């Protein structure tokens, strides 16, 4: 029979998937329940069902509350404002690099390259009073602040002057709901501290832990090798401010877990504490004579586990491991034998009861998945790698006395391989969800690096944290720990440089539900053949759902324009009627580690199974349009690049030059206006007209007014994309084309600036929907109230990416649908001028 507590814990933890993907999760849960009905009692299944529904409702309520809190931050902080506020520190200070600080600085404009600040700390603060931009703070607001003093601690009261703005959510259909992060942390804004003053010190246990963290951080920086300092902070304190190249190497090699605070860290730290404490207690006569030293040690190890998890950063993996270890120690305290499966189940149930969205915590998920792999897969894999004598059918004969020695040696050598494989198999679905690549050399890299990390780096780094009273010993531990960490990094870099990875699409919610049902069916099977059949059915369902996802990502018979939320910039992914796709711009931020190509475009292409773009269009050479292109086109087949050529003529900087150089090296044609103007082009079933700059660049105009202006048509419907064109280009366009500019969708020029979208253009285009691509953190006041007023006066529906996220506009050539993320598609208004589209109803676009 299946442990009912495990079933209950799994159901509670599935509340977040139910809230985020209700149909797929509900169907997967129903199939799993049907598969397990013989291995779990009706009462257990009923209790699990109730737990799933209740947890899902709680998760949904948290998500809805997060949306309301974010809307409040938008109302207060748009545009970004200088705030003079007071509040309390609610998180442990974490060291971050200068690049991360810039990503949170609302003063950093897309066209401004300010010098980065030196590393400092990041804190979360609950602001309770003060003013922002001259307006009183209406209520408590939780913000993430960068550039804070490193000596702050939880519970400290501070007064700060800070440039504050709402956080970026990048809300796009097909990407994960970013509001889950707000629901879990409460953080709705971020910014860079200008001035801070502590008014009172916190006196809680959390504050004491933070001061201990600050002390250990200082000792690491003082004694570790400079190249190993960031690695040491990651391993001991859970601070992940590694250099970008190291972050990528650890991720691509599958070794990121060696620097994460995990169950291994916790067990080693608490086991060391328990061994030392027990050694002391058994030597104290009165205690040893009257009490069981083991039980006393177990009782003290429970709070020690939670304190260490908090000291190590309080991540989901550390807290789950602390819960599991507490269960084991609690059983020892009561004189019971700890059961791994039951402790695992209680750790899931407890975490999900406290936080219904805990499944959205990647570190928690990876920790739980790795533990599940070790509990259920390690022994079968070990038996498969080194079969026992009975399984081999040879009676164990090895040719004489001592014949079992080779097998025992092989078992010892291959046991770590089985352990690594079990953990990796357990984590595989989550790794595929969060990374484009799966490291094929990850097993080999782990076999080499894991012993170095777990037997040298971890124990010496932990010992270093408590040896400041013995400087020579502390320096020795720092030397060994640094060497071990640098050795692990060398393995990670070597593995990543091979490039031997498997590129797979992101699993859809339906595929994950099918996987869960298949596992449940295999778990319930009573014979090996039936287990294999269940897994085969699951694999077939996965492949079928993969085909469905591929078809949904590349629809046929429709033109779909996705005006993406990339912050203050432009990016449009256009699905063409015959299954092709084109990309117009890719957003970008100067001097920020937030790469819109890596953060938005590439994950979106991956989720839609897009491996080719028929055309990539760079409307004009400004960083908020091309900054994300290099990361986007990496690993994607590109048919051709449309470029005005102004960037090469006037020098648009190294990112632009490298983009063109890389594409030319790949053999991608660079197409200029002279080849595009004058006649419509049919691309994968859509008609594309390049209206400007034609027939070539206008030398007396700037880059904005030399933007590519495209009219994309399918049947009787069309969309007009005007880049950053301003009034001069608009006037010339209206004078040349007049009413021929008519389009159902207008991508508003220059992010809604007052220098664009004039009355003459609006009258000529007469759109029913206008998309404004702008960011919540822009300090330019986009979109302009004048532009919004003109659009509203004309009865045009307005879709702003800073309010509600991306816009999806779709037509079959006659009818038009539009939607925002999380909303069902709805009919769009038809042409508002009778006779514009001959033969069509001007009200609803029907024939």
Short mmCIF file of N, CA, C and O in Angstrom, two decimals, residues 684-753:
data_model
loop_
_atom_site.label_atom_id
_atom_site.label_comp_id
_atom_site.label_asym_id
_atom_site.label_seq_id
_atom_site.Cartn_x
_atom_site.Cartn_y
_atom_site.Cartn_z
N UNK A 684 5.43 32.93 -46.33
CA UNK A 684 4.67 31.88 -45.65
C UNK A 684 3.18 32.22 -45.58
O UNK A 684 2.53 32.05 -44.56
N UNK A 685 2.65 32.70 -46.71
CA UNK A 685 1.21 32.94 -46.82
C UNK A 685 0.74 34.32 -46.46
O UNK A 685 -0.44 34.64 -46.68
N UNK A 686 1.59 35.16 -45.91
CA UNK A 686 1.20 36.54 -45.57
C UNK A 686 1.83 37.50 -46.57
O UNK A 686 2.93 37.26 -47.07
N UNK A 687 1.11 38.58 -46.85
CA UNK A 687 1.62 39.62 -47.74
C UNK A 687 2.26 40.72 -46.91
O UNK A 687 1.60 41.29 -46.04
N UNK A 688 3.52 41.00 -47.19
CA UNK A 688 4.26 41.98 -46.40
C UNK A 688 4.72 43.10 -47.33
O UNK A 688 5.41 42.85 -48.32
N UNK A 689 4.30 44.31 -46.99
CA UNK A 689 4.71 45.49 -47.75
C UNK A 689 5.65 46.33 -46.90
O UNK A 689 5.32 46.66 -45.75
N UNK A 690 6.81 46.64 -47.43
CA UNK A 690 7.74 47.56 -46.77
C UNK A 690 7.43 48.95 -47.31
O UNK A 690 7.66 49.24 -48.49
N UNK A 691 6.89 49.83 -46.46
CA UNK A 691 6.43 51.15 -46.88
C UNK A 691 7.49 52.22 -46.66
O UNK A 691 7.44 53.28 -47.30
N UNK A 692 8.42 52.00 -45.78
CA UNK A 692 9.48 52.98 -45.50
C UNK A 692 10.60 52.24 -44.76
O UNK A 692 10.36 51.20 -44.14
N UNK A 693 11.85 52.77 -44.85
CA UNK A 693 12.31 53.91 -45.66
C UNK A 693 12.49 53.46 -47.12
O UNK A 693 13.25 52.53 -47.38
N UNK A 694 11.79 54.08 -48.01
CA UNK A 694 11.79 53.66 -49.41
C UNK A 694 12.06 54.86 -50.34
O UNK A 694 11.55 55.97 -50.07
N UNK A 695 12.80 54.64 -51.37
CA UNK A 695 13.46 53.38 -51.77
C UNK A 695 14.75 53.10 -51.02
O UNK A 695 15.38 52.06 -51.19
N UNK A 696 15.16 54.06 -50.19
CA UNK A 696 16.39 53.88 -49.41
C UNK A 696 16.32 54.80 -48.20
O UNK A 696 15.33 55.51 -47.99
N UNK A 697 17.36 54.76 -47.38
CA UNK A 697 17.42 55.62 -46.20
C UNK A 697 17.33 57.09 -46.59
O UNK A 697 17.81 57.50 -47.65
N UNK A 698 16.69 57.89 -45.71
CA UNK A 698 16.66 59.34 -45.90
C UNK A 698 17.80 59.93 -45.08
O UNK A 698 17.75 59.94 -43.85
N UNK A 699 18.81 60.45 -45.71
CA UNK A 699 20.01 60.90 -44.98
C UNK A 699 19.75 62.07 -44.04
O UNK A 699 20.52 62.27 -43.11
N UNK A 700 18.67 62.82 -44.27
CA UNK A 700 18.39 63.98 -43.41
C UNK A 700 17.51 63.61 -42.23
O UNK A 700 17.07 64.49 -41.50
N UNK A 701 17.21 62.32 -42.04
CA UNK A 701 16.37 61.89 -40.92
C UNK A 701 17.19 61.03 -39.95
O UNK A 701 18.12 60.34 -40.33
N UNK A 702 16.75 61.07 -38.69
CA UNK A 702 17.39 60.24 -37.67
C UNK A 702 16.93 58.79 -37.77
O UNK A 702 16.11 58.42 -38.61
N UNK A 703 17.46 57.97 -36.86
CA UNK A 703 17.16 56.54 -36.91
C UNK A 703 15.67 56.26 -36.71
O UNK A 703 15.10 55.38 -37.36
N UNK A 704 15.01 57.00 -35.79
CA UNK A 704 13.59 56.76 -35.56
C UNK A 704 12.78 56.95 -36.84
O UNK A 704 11.92 56.13 -37.19
N UNK A 705 13.02 58.06 -37.53
CA UNK A 705 12.24 58.35 -38.73
C UNK A 705 12.72 57.56 -39.94
O UNK A 705 12.15 57.68 -41.03
N UNK A 706 13.77 56.75 -39.76
CA UNK A 706 14.19 55.81 -40.80
C UNK A 706 13.81 54.38 -40.43
O UNK A 706 14.35 53.42 -40.99
N UNK A 707 12.88 54.23 -39.48
CA UNK A 707 12.44 52.89 -39.09
C UNK A 707 11.77 52.17 -40.25
O UNK A 707 11.08 52.79 -41.07
N UNK A 708 11.95 50.86 -40.30
CA UNK A 708 11.13 50.06 -41.21
C UNK A 708 9.67 50.21 -40.81
O UNK A 708 9.31 50.09 -39.63
N UNK A 709 8.82 50.47 -41.78
CA UNK A 709 7.37 50.49 -41.56
C UNK A 709 6.78 49.38 -42.43
O UNK A 709 6.96 49.37 -43.65
N UNK A 710 6.13 48.43 -41.77
CA UNK A 710 5.63 47.23 -42.45
C UNK A 710 4.11 47.16 -42.35
O UNK A 710 3.53 47.45 -41.29
N UNK A 711 3.50 46.75 -43.43
CA UNK A 711 2.06 46.44 -43.43
C UNK A 711 1.94 44.96 -43.78
O UNK A 711 2.35 44.52 -44.85
N UNK A 712 1.40 44.19 -42.85
CA UNK A 712 1.30 42.74 -43.00
C UNK A 712 -0.16 42.39 -43.15
O UNK A 712 -0.98 42.71 -42.27
N UNK A 713 -0.52 41.70 -44.23
CA UNK A 713 -1.92 41.43 -44.55
C UNK A 713 -2.16 39.94 -44.74
O UNK A 713 -1.28 39.20 -45.20
N UNK A 714 -3.38 39.54 -44.40
CA UNK A 714 -3.86 38.19 -44.67
C UNK A 714 -5.35 38.30 -44.92
O UNK A 714 -6.10 38.70 -44.03
N UNK A 715 -5.76 37.95 -46.11
CA UNK A 715 -7.16 38.15 -46.47
C UNK A 715 -7.51 39.62 -46.42
O UNK A 715 -6.81 40.47 -46.98
N UNK A 716 -8.60 39.95 -45.72
CA UNK A 716 -9.07 41.33 -45.64
C UNK A 716 -8.53 42.06 -44.42
O UNK A 716 -8.92 43.20 -44.17
N UNK A 717 -7.65 41.42 -43.67
CA UNK A 717 -7.18 42.01 -42.41
C UNK A 717 -5.69 42.33 -42.50
O UNK A 717 -4.92 41.66 -43.21
N UNK A 718 -5.27 43.34 -41.73
CA UNK A 718 -3.86 43.74 -41.79
C UNK A 718 -3.43 44.40 -40.50
O UNK A 718 -4.26 44.86 -39.69
N UNK A 719 -2.12 44.45 -40.33
CA UNK A 719 -1.50 45.12 -39.19
C UNK A 719 -0.42 46.05 -39.72
O UNK A 719 0.30 45.71 -40.66
N UNK A 720 -0.32 47.22 -39.12
CA UNK A 720 0.68 48.21 -39.50
C UNK A 720 1.66 48.38 -38.36
O UNK A 720 1.28 48.73 -37.23
N UNK A 721 2.95 48.13 -38.64
CA UNK A 721 4.01 48.22 -37.65
C UNK A 721 4.91 49.38 -38.05
O UNK A 721 5.52 49.36 -39.12
N UNK A 722 5.02 50.39 -37.18
CA UNK A 722 5.71 51.62 -37.57
C UNK A 722 7.01 51.85 -36.82
O UNK A 722 7.60 52.94 -36.91
N UNK A 723 7.52 50.85 -36.09
CA UNK A 723 8.79 51.02 -35.39
C UNK A 723 8.74 52.20 -34.45
O UNK A 723 7.81 52.35 -33.66
N UNK A 724 9.75 53.07 -34.53
CA UNK A 724 9.80 54.29 -33.71
C UNK A 724 9.58 55.54 -34.57
O UNK A 724 10.05 56.63 -34.23
N UNK A 725 8.87 55.39 -35.69
CA UNK A 725 8.65 56.52 -36.59
C UNK A 725 7.97 57.67 -35.84
O UNK A 725 7.07 57.46 -35.04
N UNK A 726 8.42 58.89 -36.14
CA UNK A 726 7.86 60.08 -35.50
C UNK A 726 7.12 60.90 -36.56
O UNK A 726 6.87 60.44 -37.67
N UNK A 727 6.73 62.13 -36.19
CA UNK A 727 5.80 62.89 -37.02
C UNK A 727 6.31 63.11 -38.44
O UNK A 727 5.54 63.07 -39.40
N UNK A 728 7.62 63.34 -38.61
CA UNK A 728 8.14 63.60 -39.95
C UNK A 728 7.92 62.40 -40.86
O UNK A 728 7.45 62.53 -42.01
N UNK A 729 8.27 61.22 -40.37
CA UNK A 729 8.07 60.01 -41.17
C UNK A 729 6.58 59.73 -41.35
O UNK A 729 6.15 59.27 -42.43
N UNK A 730 5.77 59.99 -40.32
CA UNK A 730 4.33 59.76 -40.44
C UNK A 730 3.72 60.64 -41.53
O UNK A 730 2.91 60.18 -42.34
N UNK A 731 4.08 61.91 -41.51
CA UNK A 731 3.52 62.84 -42.50
C UNK A 731 3.87 62.41 -43.91
O UNK A 731 3.03 62.46 -44.82
N UNK A 732 5.12 62.00 -44.13
CA UNK A 732 5.53 61.53 -45.44
C UNK A 732 4.77 60.26 -45.83
O UNK A 732 4.38 60.08 -47.00
N UNK A 733 4.53 59.40 -44.87
CA UNK A 733 3.81 58.15 -45.12
C UNK A 733 2.37 58.45 -45.53
O UNK A 733 1.85 57.86 -46.50
N UNK A 734 1.69 59.34 -44.80
CA UNK A 734 0.30 59.68 -45.12
C UNK A 734 0.22 60.35 -46.48
O UNK A 734 -0.69 60.07 -47.29
N UNK A 735 1.17 61.24 -46.77
CA UNK A 735 1.16 61.93 -48.05
C UNK A 735 1.33 60.94 -49.21
O UNK A 735 0.75 61.13 -50.29
N UNK A 736 2.09 59.88 -49.00
CA UNK A 736 2.37 58.95 -50.10
C UNK A 736 1.28 57.90 -50.26
O UNK A 736 0.93 57.54 -51.40
N UNK A 737 0.75 57.39 -49.13
CA UNK A 737 -0.17 56.26 -49.23
C UNK A 737 -1.61 56.59 -48.88
O UNK A 737 -2.52 55.89 -49.30
N UNK A 738 -1.85 57.60 -48.05
CA UNK A 738 -3.20 57.99 -47.69
C UNK A 738 -4.01 56.84 -47.10
O UNK A 738 -3.55 56.13 -46.21
N UNK A 739 -5.23 56.65 -47.64
CA UNK A 739 -6.14 55.64 -47.10
C UNK A 739 -5.63 54.22 -47.31
O UNK A 739 -6.15 53.29 -46.69
N UNK A 740 -4.63 54.04 -48.17
CA UNK A 740 -4.08 52.70 -48.37
C UNK A 740 -3.35 52.18 -47.13
O UNK A 740 -2.97 51.01 -47.07
N UNK A 741 -3.16 53.06 -46.13
CA UNK A 741 -2.53 52.64 -44.88
C UNK A 741 -3.50 51.89 -43.96
O UNK A 741 -3.09 51.40 -42.90
N UNK A 742 -4.76 51.83 -44.34
CA UNK A 742 -5.78 51.23 -43.48
C UNK A 742 -5.33 49.89 -42.91
O UNK A 742 -4.82 49.02 -43.61
N UNK A 743 -5.47 49.73 -41.58
CA UNK A 743 -5.08 48.49 -40.91
C UNK A 743 -5.95 48.30 -39.68
O UNK A 743 -6.41 49.26 -39.05
N UNK A 744 -6.17 47.04 -39.32
CA UNK A 744 -6.98 46.73 -38.14
C UNK A 744 -6.17 46.91 -36.86
O UNK A 744 -6.71 47.30 -35.82
N UNK A 745 -4.88 46.58 -36.92
CA UNK A 745 -3.99 46.70 -35.76
C UNK A 745 -2.89 47.70 -36.06
O UNK A 745 -2.26 47.62 -37.11
N UNK A 746 -2.70 48.63 -35.16
CA UNK A 746 -1.59 49.59 -35.26
C UNK A 746 -0.64 49.36 -34.10
O UNK A 746 -1.05 49.45 -32.93
N UNK A 747 0.62 49.04 -34.44
CA UNK A 747 1.65 49.03 -33.40
C UNK A 747 2.12 50.48 -33.28
O UNK A 747 2.80 51.01 -34.14
N UNK A 748 1.73 51.13 -32.19
CA UNK A 748 1.95 52.57 -32.02
C UNK A 748 3.44 52.89 -32.07
O UNK A 748 4.27 52.17 -31.51
N UNK A 749 3.78 54.00 -32.70
CA UNK A 749 5.17 54.38 -32.88
C UNK A 749 5.82 54.90 -31.62
O UNK A 749 5.20 55.55 -30.78
N UNK A 750 7.12 54.60 -31.49
CA UNK A 750 7.98 55.15 -30.44
C UNK A 750 7.39 55.02 -29.05
O UNK A 750 7.42 55.95 -28.24
N UNK A 751 6.82 53.85 -28.76
CA UNK A 751 6.36 53.49 -27.42
C UNK A 751 5.27 54.44 -26.90
O UNK A 751 5.09 54.57 -25.69
N UNK A 752 4.56 55.10 -27.83
CA UNK A 752 3.51 56.02 -27.40
C UNK A 752 4.00 57.42 -27.09
O UNK A 752 3.30 58.19 -26.44
N UNK A 753 5.20 57.76 -27.59
CA UNK A 753 5.74 59.10 -27.36
C UNK A 753 4.84 60.15 -27.99
O UNK A 753 4.17 59.91 -29.00
#
